Amino acid sequence: SIYEMFGNECCLSTGEVIKVIGFKINKLIASICENNEVSQFSAKVELPLNFPGLYKVVADKTPYVSIEEITRKVSIGPTRFGHPCFYSTEDIKLATLTIRHGEQITFNSVEEVNGTMAVNCGVVRNNQSHSFTLPLLQEGKFYECEDDQIYTLKEIAEWKIPKCRNRIVKLSSTLHMWDSSNPLPENFDGCLSLTPVYEVQAVMKFRKDIVHILSDLDVEVKDITDCYDINSFLQPLSLENVFERTSKEFPMAAEIMEGPSGNQKPCKLLHTGKEIIIYKKYQATRVLASEIRSDSPKRYFLIPMSYKGKFKRRPREFPTAYDLEIARSEKEQLHVVATKAFDSPHKELFSVSVGDQFLVQQCQTSEVLHEGRKEFIDVLTCEQILSDTHKKVLLPMYMEGGFVEVIHDKKQYQLSEICKEFRLPFNVKVSVRDLSVEEDVLAAVPGLQFEEEITDYYLLISSASSPVESWEVPVYRLNMSVHLLNKDVQTLVPPVTKTTVEEISEEQYYMVRRYENQTLHPPPRPPKKPT
């Protein structure tokens, strides 16, 4: 018989036939590093994959000696994590171009080219991308490039720990307050060396779920792959695997082998053993929103454009004059009141008192005297609102003050109207809840900041037994496995789609923002105060 402990198989009966479908990191053993080196006296702590925090990956100093070694040890795949970057210590001469030593090479995918296995690669020169292939037989010294992205421990475990190597990471953000249950020292902000502990994922002949076997289980096995019909086993697929299928293969029938854990479920039908219909794959727009509150923890949401509630505006806060310039629009004049005093070092510019009110006009250049010399600086033209008149004033763009918006607009807006008419970020509160759902989670939130529109990936599913309504399932935020059923799908047109507001964790919020913004250029920094 098979015994299970903490979700892992710990005993297998003699003669049991299992099909290994993958290896997965179960947990991490962490040691504190000094100067990127692990001391022999460093205490080792065990970290679960959901341990909070965001981390930067430290580039591995040990080179790879061939492209084949990289493909064998490093995860390369179609998702946004699966594009590692390396550089060669020597020039690589190809038929169409020469890759210079030290030049960053992005590895995109592995495939067969003219009968030879090769890696599809790319380099960027003068903002132009150049694609090429490198054969697995290509030898040399290849080093990892520095990575400026941030990751959760789970993402690092799945994508950023090469096989047979450890990984050093630096803590970037803790996200949570330290407490006594935290295995790391209080106020720790250094580097950790991560050693993975693996588990084997397998399927069995007469079981419909995925079996998890710890890699240190003391059991002898024999490879019978060549003399056994492996097609008699179920083939588990992740949501990412399903999404990678061609559009012509949809709709398809499937059975859930492992449902999402905890509060992950976006709908009630996602549990182990449930038969579902997957109608199609697609991209959809969401508005990323955060709760407006001064203390933590905040709540974060992804709101579909089909949300039927209505919103009223809430005042925005601006820490600098530069933020006023970014926020102003042609649609309406920005009216603000100062919440912090500012004493101008130049007589040509205005000194602000708490309570002063302004109508923001435009940015311009103005001449000022600085230590007896004339200088030109960027200023913001405003109209100060006095009791019976308006007075033109100039505020330096570097001014660090504080302003809060005065709202005159009492109109109620649909989500789509806000995205069309105003520039995000934008502050609102729900004035009319969405009556099409039983519980509108946004209605109980006192204030929301719409931060940006994002594009995300979804599968549309319904129950196979009673396809009354269909649900959108996020591909990259839901850990779920299915196996496809050899059944004809009778209902080709999906039933009414239920789109819901998705509440996401703080870590997921930072991940979503990172992916959406990695192709965008950051806004220019505010001008500095003259010295």
PDB file of N, CA and C in Angstrom, residues 152-236:
ATOM      1  N   THR A 152       9.753  36.160  -6.522  1.00  0.00           N
ATOM      2  CA  THR A 152       9.403  35.459  -5.290  1.00  0.00           C
ATOM      3  C   THR A 152      10.269  34.208  -5.201  1.00  0.00           C
ATOM      4  N   LEU A 153      10.323  33.610  -4.003  1.00  0.00           N
ATOM      5  CA  LEU A 153      11.089  32.366  -3.847  1.00  0.00           C
ATOM      6  C   LEU A 153      10.531  31.259  -4.749  1.00  0.00           C
ATOM      7  N   LYS A 154       9.218  31.226  -4.899  1.00  0.00           N
ATOM      8  CA  LYS A 154       8.593  30.199  -5.736  1.00  0.00           C
ATOM      9  C   LYS A 154       9.043  30.344  -7.190  1.00  0.00           C
ATOM     10  N   GLU A 155       9.089  31.572  -7.680  1.00  0.00           N
ATOM     11  CA  GLU A 155       9.539  31.805  -9.056  1.00  0.00           C
ATOM     12  C   GLU A 155      11.010  31.424  -9.229  1.00  0.00           C
ATOM     13  N   ILE A 156      11.819  31.761  -8.233  1.00  0.00           N
ATOM     14  CA  ILE A 156      13.238  31.403  -8.295  1.00  0.00           C
ATOM     15  C   ILE A 156      13.397  29.887  -8.316  1.00  0.00           C
ATOM     16  N   ALA A 157      12.618  29.197  -7.470  1.00  0.00           N
ATOM     17  CA  ALA A 157      12.709  27.739  -7.412  1.00  0.00           C
ATOM     18  C   ALA A 157      12.311  27.098  -8.741  1.00  0.00           C
ATOM     19  N   GLU A 158      11.292  27.651  -9.399  1.00  0.00           N
ATOM     20  CA  GLU A 158      10.789  27.048 -10.632  1.00  0.00           C
ATOM     21  C   GLU A 158      11.646  27.379 -11.846  1.00  0.00           C
ATOM     22  N   TRP A 159      12.287  28.567 -11.843  1.00  0.00           N
ATOM     23  CA  TRP A 159      12.929  29.023 -13.076  1.00  0.00           C
ATOM     24  C   TRP A 159      14.389  29.432 -12.943  1.00  0.00           C
ATOM     25  N   LYS A 160      14.843  29.782 -11.758  1.00  0.00           N
ATOM     26  CA  LYS A 160      16.135  30.453 -11.649  1.00  0.00           C
ATOM     27  C   LYS A 160      17.191  29.680 -10.872  1.00  0.00           C
ATOM     28  N   ILE A 161      16.952  28.399 -10.569  1.00  0.00           N
ATOM     29  CA  ILE A 161      17.986  27.578  -9.936  1.00  0.00           C
ATOM     30  C   ILE A 161      18.426  26.515 -10.931  1.00  0.00           C
ATOM     31  N   PRO A 162      19.628  26.632 -11.488  1.00  0.00           N
ATOM     32  CA  PRO A 162      20.105  25.629 -12.445  1.00  0.00           C
ATOM     33  C   PRO A 162      20.264  24.270 -11.772  1.00  0.00           C
ATOM     34  N   LYS A 163      20.071  23.215 -12.543  1.00  0.00           N
ATOM     35  CA  LYS A 163      20.249  21.857 -12.008  1.00  0.00           C
ATOM     36  C   LYS A 163      21.704  21.662 -11.591  1.00  0.00           C
ATOM     37  N   CYS A 164      21.880  21.015 -10.446  1.00  0.00           N
ATOM     38  CA  CYS A 164      23.203  20.683  -9.886  1.00  0.00           C
ATOM     39  C   CYS A 164      23.977  21.928  -9.444  1.00  0.00           C
ATOM     40  N   ARG A 165      23.312  23.042  -9.248  1.00  0.00           N
ATOM     41  CA  ARG A 165      23.971  24.243  -8.737  1.00  0.00           C
ATOM     42  C   ARG A 165      23.099  24.879  -7.657  1.00  0.00           C
ATOM     43  N   ASN A 166      23.756  25.620  -6.771  1.00  0.00           N
ATOM     44  CA  ASN A 166      23.019  26.423  -5.810  1.00  0.00           C
ATOM     45  C   ASN A 166      22.742  27.794  -6.433  1.00  0.00           C
ATOM     46  N   ARG A 167      21.971  28.597  -5.746  1.00  0.00           N
ATOM     47  CA  ARG A 167      21.661  29.938  -6.237  1.00  0.00           C
ATOM     48  C   ARG A 167      21.776  30.940  -5.095  1.00  0.00           C
ATOM     49  N   ILE A 168      22.525  32.021  -5.328  1.00  0.00           N
ATOM     50  CA  ILE A 168      22.626  33.093  -4.337  1.00  0.00           C
ATOM     51  C   ILE A 168      21.633  34.193  -4.718  1.00  0.00           C
ATOM     52  N   VAL A 169      20.844  34.624  -3.732  1.00  0.00           N
ATOM     53  CA  VAL A 169      19.860  35.689  -3.957  1.00  0.00           C
ATOM     54  C   VAL A 169      20.046  36.768  -2.900  1.00  0.00           C
ATOM     55  N   LYS A 170      19.621  37.982  -3.257  1.00  0.00           N
ATOM     56  CA  LYS A 170      19.669  39.098  -2.302  1.00  0.00           C
ATOM     57  C   LYS A 170      18.252  39.551  -2.013  1.00  0.00           C
ATOM     58  N   LEU A 171      17.945  39.702  -0.732  1.00  0.00           N
ATOM     59  CA  LEU A 171      16.615  40.141  -0.325  1.00  0.00           C
ATOM     60  C   LEU A 171      16.389  41.576  -0.787  1.00  0.00           C
ATOM     61  N   SER A 172      15.319  41.791  -1.552  1.00  0.00           N
ATOM     62  CA  SER A 172      15.005  43.119  -2.077  1.00  0.00           C
ATOM     63  C   SER A 172      13.906  43.801  -1.278  1.00  0.00           C
ATOM     64  N   SER A 173      12.892  43.029  -0.880  1.00  0.00           N
ATOM     65  CA  SER A 173      11.774  43.592  -0.115  1.00  0.00           C
ATOM     66  C   SER A 173      11.178  42.494   0.739  1.00  0.00           C
ATOM     67  N   THR A 174      10.937  42.799   2.017  1.00  0.00           N
ATOM     68  CA  THR A 174      10.418  41.778   2.928  1.00  0.00           C
ATOM     69  C   THR A 174       8.912  41.607   2.807  1.00  0.00           C
ATOM     70  N   LEU A 175       8.187  42.661   2.471  1.00  0.00           N
ATOM     71  CA  LEU A 175       6.738  42.669   2.305  1.00  0.00           C
ATOM     72  C   LEU A 175       5.967  42.499   3.617  1.00  0.00           C
ATOM     73  N   HIS A 176       6.546  41.881   4.602  1.00  0.00           N
ATOM     74  CA  HIS A 176       5.826  41.624   5.852  1.00  0.00           C
ATOM     75  C   HIS A 176       6.680  42.032   7.051  1.00  0.00           C
ATOM     76  N   MET A 177       6.011  42.332   8.146  1.00  0.00           N
ATOM     77  CA  MET A 177       6.714  42.642   9.386  1.00  0.00           C
ATOM     78  C   MET A 177       7.400  41.384   9.914  1.00  0.00           C
ATOM     79  N   TRP A 178       8.590  41.563  10.475  1.00  0.00           N
ATOM     80  CA  TRP A 178       9.321  40.431  11.045  1.00  0.00           C
ATOM     81  C   TRP A 178       8.640  39.984  12.328  1.00  0.00           C
ATOM     82  N   ASP A 179       8.591  38.669  12.579  1.00  0.00           N
ATOM     83  CA  ASP A 179       8.131  38.166  13.874  1.00  0.00           C
ATOM     84  C   ASP A 179       9.005  36.983  14.270  1.00  0.00           C
ATOM     85  N   SER A 180       8.755  36.453  15.459  1.00  0.00           N
ATOM     86  CA  SER A 180       9.635  35.423  16.023  1.00  0.00           C
ATOM     87  C   SER A 180       9.601  34.124  15.230  1.00  0.00           C
ATOM     88  N   SER A 181       8.565  33.909  14.411  1.00  0.00           N
ATOM     89  CA  SER A 181       8.493  32.677  13.626  1.00  0.00           C
ATOM     90  C   SER A 181       9.356  32.740  12.373  1.00  0.00           C
ATOM     91  N   ASN A 182       9.846  33.923  12.047  1.00  0.00           N
ATOM     92  CA  ASN A 182      10.684  34.092  10.863  1.00  0.00           C
ATOM     93  C   ASN A 182      12.059  33.460  11.119  1.00  0.00           C
ATOM     94  N   PRO A 183      12.505  32.518  10.271  1.00  0.00           N
ATOM     95  CA  PRO A 183      13.793  31.849  10.522  1.00  0.00           C
ATOM     96  C   PRO A 183      14.998  32.746  10.242  1.00  0.00           C
ATOM     97  N   LEU A 184      14.805  33.867   9.552  1.00  0.00           N
ATOM     98  CA  LEU A 184      15.918  34.771   9.257  1.00  0.00           C
ATOM     99  C   LEU A 184      16.061  35.805  10.369  1.00  0.00           C
ATOM    100  N   PRO A 185      17.260  36.360  10.568  1.00  0.00           N
ATOM    101  CA  PRO A 185      17.457  37.359  11.617  1.00  0.00           C
ATOM    102  C   PRO A 185      16.603  38.611  11.376  1.00  0.00           C
ATOM    103  N   GLU A 186      16.258  39.303  12.447  1.00  0.00           N
ATOM    104  CA  GLU A 186      15.479  40.532  12.313  1.00  0.00           C
ATOM    105  C   GLU A 186      16.289  41.584  11.536  1.00  0.00           C
ATOM    106  N   ASN A 187      15.582  42.331  10.668  1.00  0.00           N
ATOM    107  CA  ASN A 187      16.186  43.377   9.815  1.00  0.00           C
ATOM    108  C   ASN A 187      17.205  42.813   8.826  1.00  0.00           C
ATOM    109  N   PHE A 188      17.116  41.525   8.541  1.00  0.00           N
ATOM    110  CA  PHE A 188      18.052  40.929   7.574  1.00  0.00           C
ATOM    111  C   PHE A 188      17.819  41.506   6.186  1.00  0.00           C
ATOM    112  N   ASP A 189      18.884  41.946   5.511  1.00  0.00           N
ATOM    113  CA  ASP A 189      18.751  42.459   4.145  1.00  0.00           C
ATOM    114  C   ASP A 189      19.925  42.011   3.268  1.00  0.00           C
ATOM    115  N   GLY A 190      20.518  40.887   3.626  1.00  0.00           N
ATOM    116  CA  GLY A 190      21.713  40.416   2.921  1.00  0.00           C
ATOM    117  C   GLY A 190      21.415  39.368   1.867  1.00  0.00           C
ATOM    118  N   CYS A 191      22.400  38.494   1.645  1.00  0.00           N
ATOM    119  CA  CYS A 191      22.309  37.463   0.605  1.00  0.00           C
ATOM    120  C   CYS A 191      22.113  36.078   1.227  1.00  0.00           C
ATOM    121  N   LEU A 192      21.426  35.224   0.494  1.00  0.00           N
ATOM    122  CA  LEU A 192      21.194  33.852   0.911  1.00  0.00           C
ATOM    123  C   LEU A 192      21.667  32.907  -0.185  1.00  0.00           C
ATOM    124  N   SER A 193      22.287  31.806   0.215  1.00  0.00           N
ATOM    125  CA  SER A 193      22.601  30.731  -0.722  1.00  0.00           C
ATOM    126  C   SER A 193      21.503  29.680  -0.587  1.00  0.00           C
ATOM    127  N   LEU A 194      20.841  29.383  -1.697  1.00  0.00           N
ATOM    128  CA  LEU A 194      19.691  28.484  -1.684  1.00  0.00           C
ATOM    129  C   LEU A 194      20.078  27.130  -2.258  1.00  0.00           C
ATOM    130  N   THR A 195      19.857  26.077  -1.476  1.00  0.00           N
ATOM    131  CA  THR A 195      20.069  24.705  -1.936  1.00  0.00           C
ATOM    132  C   THR A 195      18.707  24.035  -2.057  1.00  0.00           C
ATOM    133  N   PRO A 196      18.340  23.555  -3.253  1.00  0.00           N
ATOM    134  CA  PRO A 196      16.996  22.988  -3.423  1.00  0.00           C
ATOM    135  C   PRO A 196      16.872  21.565  -2.889  1.00  0.00           C
ATOM    136  N   VAL A 197      15.689  21.260  -2.372  1.00  0.00           N
ATOM    137  CA  VAL A 197      15.326  19.890  -2.007  1.00  0.00           C
ATOM    138  C   VAL A 197      14.190  19.489  -2.948  1.00  0.00           C
ATOM    139  N   TYR A 198      14.418  18.459  -3.748  1.00  0.00           N
ATOM    140  CA  TYR A 198      13.488  18.104  -4.827  1.00  0.00           C
ATOM    141  C   TYR A 198      12.445  17.092  -4.385  1.00  0.00           C
ATOM    142  N   GLU A 199      11.358  17.036  -5.143  1.00  0.00           N
ATOM    143  CA  GLU A 199      10.394  15.953  -5.053  1.00  0.00           C
ATOM    144  C   GLU A 199      10.151  15.439  -6.471  1.00  0.00           C
ATOM    145  N   VAL A 200       9.809  14.163  -6.570  1.00  0.00           N
ATOM    146  CA  VAL A 200       9.492  13.546  -7.861  1.00  0.00           C
ATOM    147  C   VAL A 200       7.978  13.578  -8.030  1.00  0.00           C
ATOM    148  N   GLN A 201       7.528  14.019  -9.205  1.00  0.00           N
ATOM    149  CA  GLN A 201       6.098  13.996  -9.524  1.00  0.00           C
ATOM    150  C   GLN A 201       5.835  12.815 -10.432  1.00  0.00           C
ATOM    151  N   ALA A 202       4.832  12.042 -10.098  1.00  0.00           N
ATOM    152  CA  ALA A 202       4.577  10.809 -10.848  1.00  0.00           C
ATOM    153  C   ALA A 202       3.084  10.539 -10.932  1.00  0.00           C
ATOM    154  N   VAL A 203       2.725   9.689 -11.913  1.00  0.00           N
ATOM    155  CA  VAL A 203       1.344   9.197 -12.005  1.00  0.00           C
ATOM    156  C   VAL A 203       1.383   7.679 -11.917  1.00  0.00           C
ATOM    157  N   MET A 204       0.258   7.104 -11.426  1.00  0.00           N
ATOM    158  CA  MET A 204       0.166   5.658 -11.259  1.00  0.00           C
ATOM    159  C   MET A 204      -0.982   5.114 -12.103  1.00  0.00           C
ATOM    160  N   LYS A 205      -0.936   3.836 -12.329  1.00  0.00           N
ATOM    161  CA  LYS A 205      -1.880   3.192 -13.253  1.00  0.00           C
ATOM    162  C   LYS A 205      -3.327   3.382 -12.815  1.00  0.00           C
ATOM    163  N   PHE A 206      -3.597   3.235 -11.550  1.00  0.00           N
ATOM    164  CA  PHE A 206      -4.986   3.217 -11.094  1.00  0.00           C
ATOM    165  C   PHE A 206      -5.321   4.421 -10.211  1.00  0.00           C
ATOM    166  N   ARG A 207      -4.590   5.512 -10.376  1.00  0.00           N
ATOM    167  CA  ARG A 207      -4.901   6.731  -9.620  1.00  0.00           C
ATOM    168  C   ARG A 207      -5.025   7.891 -10.585  1.00  0.00           C
ATOM    169  N   LYS A 208      -5.945   8.802 -10.280  1.00  0.00           N
ATOM    170  CA  LYS A 208      -6.181   9.934 -11.165  1.00  0.00           C
ATOM    171  C   LYS A 208      -5.518  11.211 -10.671  1.00  0.00           C
ATOM    172  N   ASP A 209      -4.841  11.130  -9.535  1.00  0.00           N
ATOM    173  CA  ASP A 209      -4.164  12.318  -9.030  1.00  0.00           C
ATOM    174  C   ASP A 209      -2.662  12.210  -9.280  1.00  0.00           C
ATOM    175  N   ILE A 210      -1.948  13.292  -9.003  1.00  0.00           N
ATOM    176  CA  ILE A 210      -0.491  13.309  -9.153  1.00  0.00           C
ATOM    177  C   ILE A 210       0.137  12.927  -7.825  1.00  0.00           C
ATOM    178  N   VAL A 211       1.078  11.998  -7.879  1.00  0.00           N
ATOM    179  CA  VAL A 211       1.754  11.513  -6.674  1.00  0.00           C
ATOM    180  C   VAL A 211       3.048  12.301  -6.481  1.00  0.00           C
ATOM    181  N   HIS A 212       3.294  12.769  -5.267  1.00  0.00           N
ATOM    182  CA  HIS A 212       4.506  13.527  -4.944  1.00  0.00           C
ATOM    183  C   HIS A 212       5.401  12.679  -4.053  1.00  0.00           C
ATOM    184  N   ILE A 213       6.617  12.398  -4.524  1.00  0.00           N
ATOM    185  CA  ILE A 213       7.536  11.526  -3.792  1.00  0.00           C
ATOM    186  C   ILE A 213       8.795  12.319  -3.467  1.00  0.00           C
ATOM    187  N   LEU A 214       9.139  12.414  -2.180  1.00  0.00           N
ATOM    188  CA  LEU A 214      10.345  13.145  -1.790  1.00  0.00           C
ATOM    189  C   LEU A 214      11.580  12.443  -2.353  1.00  0.00           C
ATOM    190  N   SER A 215      12.549  13.228  -2.810  1.00  0.00           N
ATOM    191  CA  SER A 215      13.722  12.657  -3.485  1.00  0.00           C
ATOM    192  C   SER A 215      14.619  11.859  -2.539  1.00  0.00           C
ATOM    193  N   ASP A 216      14.473  12.043  -1.238  1.00  0.00           N
ATOM    194  CA  ASP A 216      15.319  11.283  -0.307  1.00  0.00           C
ATOM    195  C   ASP A 216      14.618  10.027   0.221  1.00  0.00           C
ATOM    196  N   LEU A 217      13.496   9.635  -0.419  1.00  0.00           N
ATOM    197  CA  LEU A 217      12.817   8.401  -0.010  1.00  0.00           C
ATOM    198  C   LEU A 217      13.710   7.201  -0.341  1.00  0.00           C
ATOM    199  N   ASP A 218      13.932   6.321   0.628  1.00  0.00           N
ATOM    200  CA  ASP A 218      14.838   5.181   0.470  1.00  0.00           C
ATOM    201  C   ASP A 218      14.093   4.038  -0.226  1.00  0.00           C
ATOM    202  N   VAL A 219      14.179   4.001  -1.563  1.00  0.00           N
ATOM    203  CA  VAL A 219      13.476   2.969  -2.315  1.00  0.00           C
ATOM    204  C   VAL A 219      14.286   2.653  -3.568  1.00  0.00           C
ATOM    205  N   GLU A 220      14.308   1.367  -3.968  1.00  0.00           N
ATOM    206  CA  GLU A 220      14.996   0.964  -5.187  1.00  0.00           C
ATOM    207  C   GLU A 220      13.990   0.855  -6.322  1.00  0.00           C
ATOM    208  N   VAL A 221      14.374   1.378  -7.495  1.00  0.00           N
ATOM    209  CA  VAL A 221      13.481   1.328  -8.649  1.00  0.00           C
ATOM    210  C   VAL A 221      14.251   0.813  -9.864  1.00  0.00           C
ATOM    211  N   LYS A 222      13.507   0.328 -10.859  1.00  0.00           N
ATOM    212  CA  LYS A 222      14.093  -0.172 -12.097  1.00  0.00           C
ATOM    213  C   LYS A 222      13.433   0.536 -13.274  1.00  0.00           C
ATOM    214  N   ASP A 223      14.247   0.968 -14.240  1.00  0.00           N
ATOM    215  CA  ASP A 223      13.731   1.660 -15.423  1.00  0.00           C
ATOM    216  C   ASP A 223      13.149   0.633 -16.390  1.00  0.00           C
ATOM    217  N   ILE A 224      11.815   0.705 -16.618  1.00  0.00           N
ATOM    218  CA  ILE A 224      11.148  -0.223 -17.545  1.00  0.00           C
ATOM    219  C   ILE A 224      10.487   0.527 -18.699  1.00  0.00           C
ATOM    220  N   THR A 225      10.981   1.731 -18.983  1.00  0.00           N
ATOM    221  CA  THR A 225      10.377   2.578 -20.008  1.00  0.00           C
ATOM    222  C   THR A 225      10.302   1.868 -21.359  1.00  0.00           C
ATOM    223  N   ASP A 226      11.366   1.166 -21.729  1.00  0.00           N
ATOM    224  CA  ASP A 226      11.436   0.553 -23.061  1.00  0.00           C
ATOM    225  C   ASP A 226      10.521  -0.653 -23.231  1.00  0.00           C
ATOM    226  N   CYS A 227      10.020  -1.202 -22.138  1.00  0.00           N
ATOM    227  CA  CYS A 227       9.206  -2.418 -22.252  1.00  0.00           C
ATOM    228  C   CYS A 227       7.817  -2.255 -21.637  1.00  0.00           C
ATOM    229  N   TYR A 228       7.347  -0.993 -21.588  1.00  0.00           N
ATOM    230  CA  TYR A 228       6.037  -0.764 -20.982  1.00  0.00           C
ATOM    231  C   TYR A 228       5.285   0.262 -21.822  1.00  0.00           C
ATOM    232  N   ASP A 229       3.982   0.113 -21.908  1.00  0.00           N
ATOM    233  CA  ASP A 229       3.147   1.047 -22.664  1.00  0.00           C
ATOM    234  C   ASP A 229       2.874   2.290 -21.817  1.00  0.00           C
ATOM    235  N   ILE A 230       3.683   3.321 -22.016  1.00  0.00           N
ATOM    236  CA  ILE A 230       3.539   4.524 -21.183  1.00  0.00           C
ATOM    237  C   ILE A 230       2.283   5.312 -21.545  1.00  0.00           C
ATOM    238  N   ASN A 231       1.681   5.021 -22.697  1.00  0.00           N
ATOM    239  CA  ASN A 231       0.458   5.728 -23.082  1.00  0.00           C
ATOM    240  C   ASN A 231      -0.744   5.309 -22.243  1.00  0.00           C
ATOM    241  N   SER A 232      -0.585   4.221 -21.466  1.00  0.00           N
ATOM    242  CA  SER A 232      -1.684   3.786 -20.604  1.00  0.00           C
ATOM    243  C   SER A 232      -1.811   4.648 -19.355  1.00  0.00           C
ATOM    244  N   PHE A 233      -0.841   5.556 -19.125  1.00  0.00           N
ATOM    245  CA  PHE A 233      -0.901   6.467 -17.981  1.00  0.00           C
ATOM    246  C   PHE A 233      -1.582   7.770 -18.379  1.00  0.00           C
ATOM    247  N   LEU A 234      -2.169   8.423 -17.410  1.00  0.00           N
ATOM    248  CA  LEU A 234      -2.723   9.760 -17.633  1.00  0.00           C
ATOM    249  C   LEU A 234      -1.596  10.761 -17.859  1.00  0.00           C
ATOM    250  N   GLN A 235      -1.849  11.786 -18.668  1.00  0.00           N
ATOM    251  CA  GLN A 235      -0.849  12.817 -18.959  1.00  0.00           C
ATOM    252  C   GLN A 235      -1.293  14.145 -18.319  1.00  0.00           C
ATOM    253  N   PRO A 236      -0.721  14.498 -17.165  1.00  0.00           N
ATOM    254  CA  PRO A 236      -1.127  15.756 -16.524  1.00  0.00           C
ATOM    255  C   PRO A 236      -0.632  16.973 -17.312  1.00  0.00           C
TER     256      PRO A 236
END
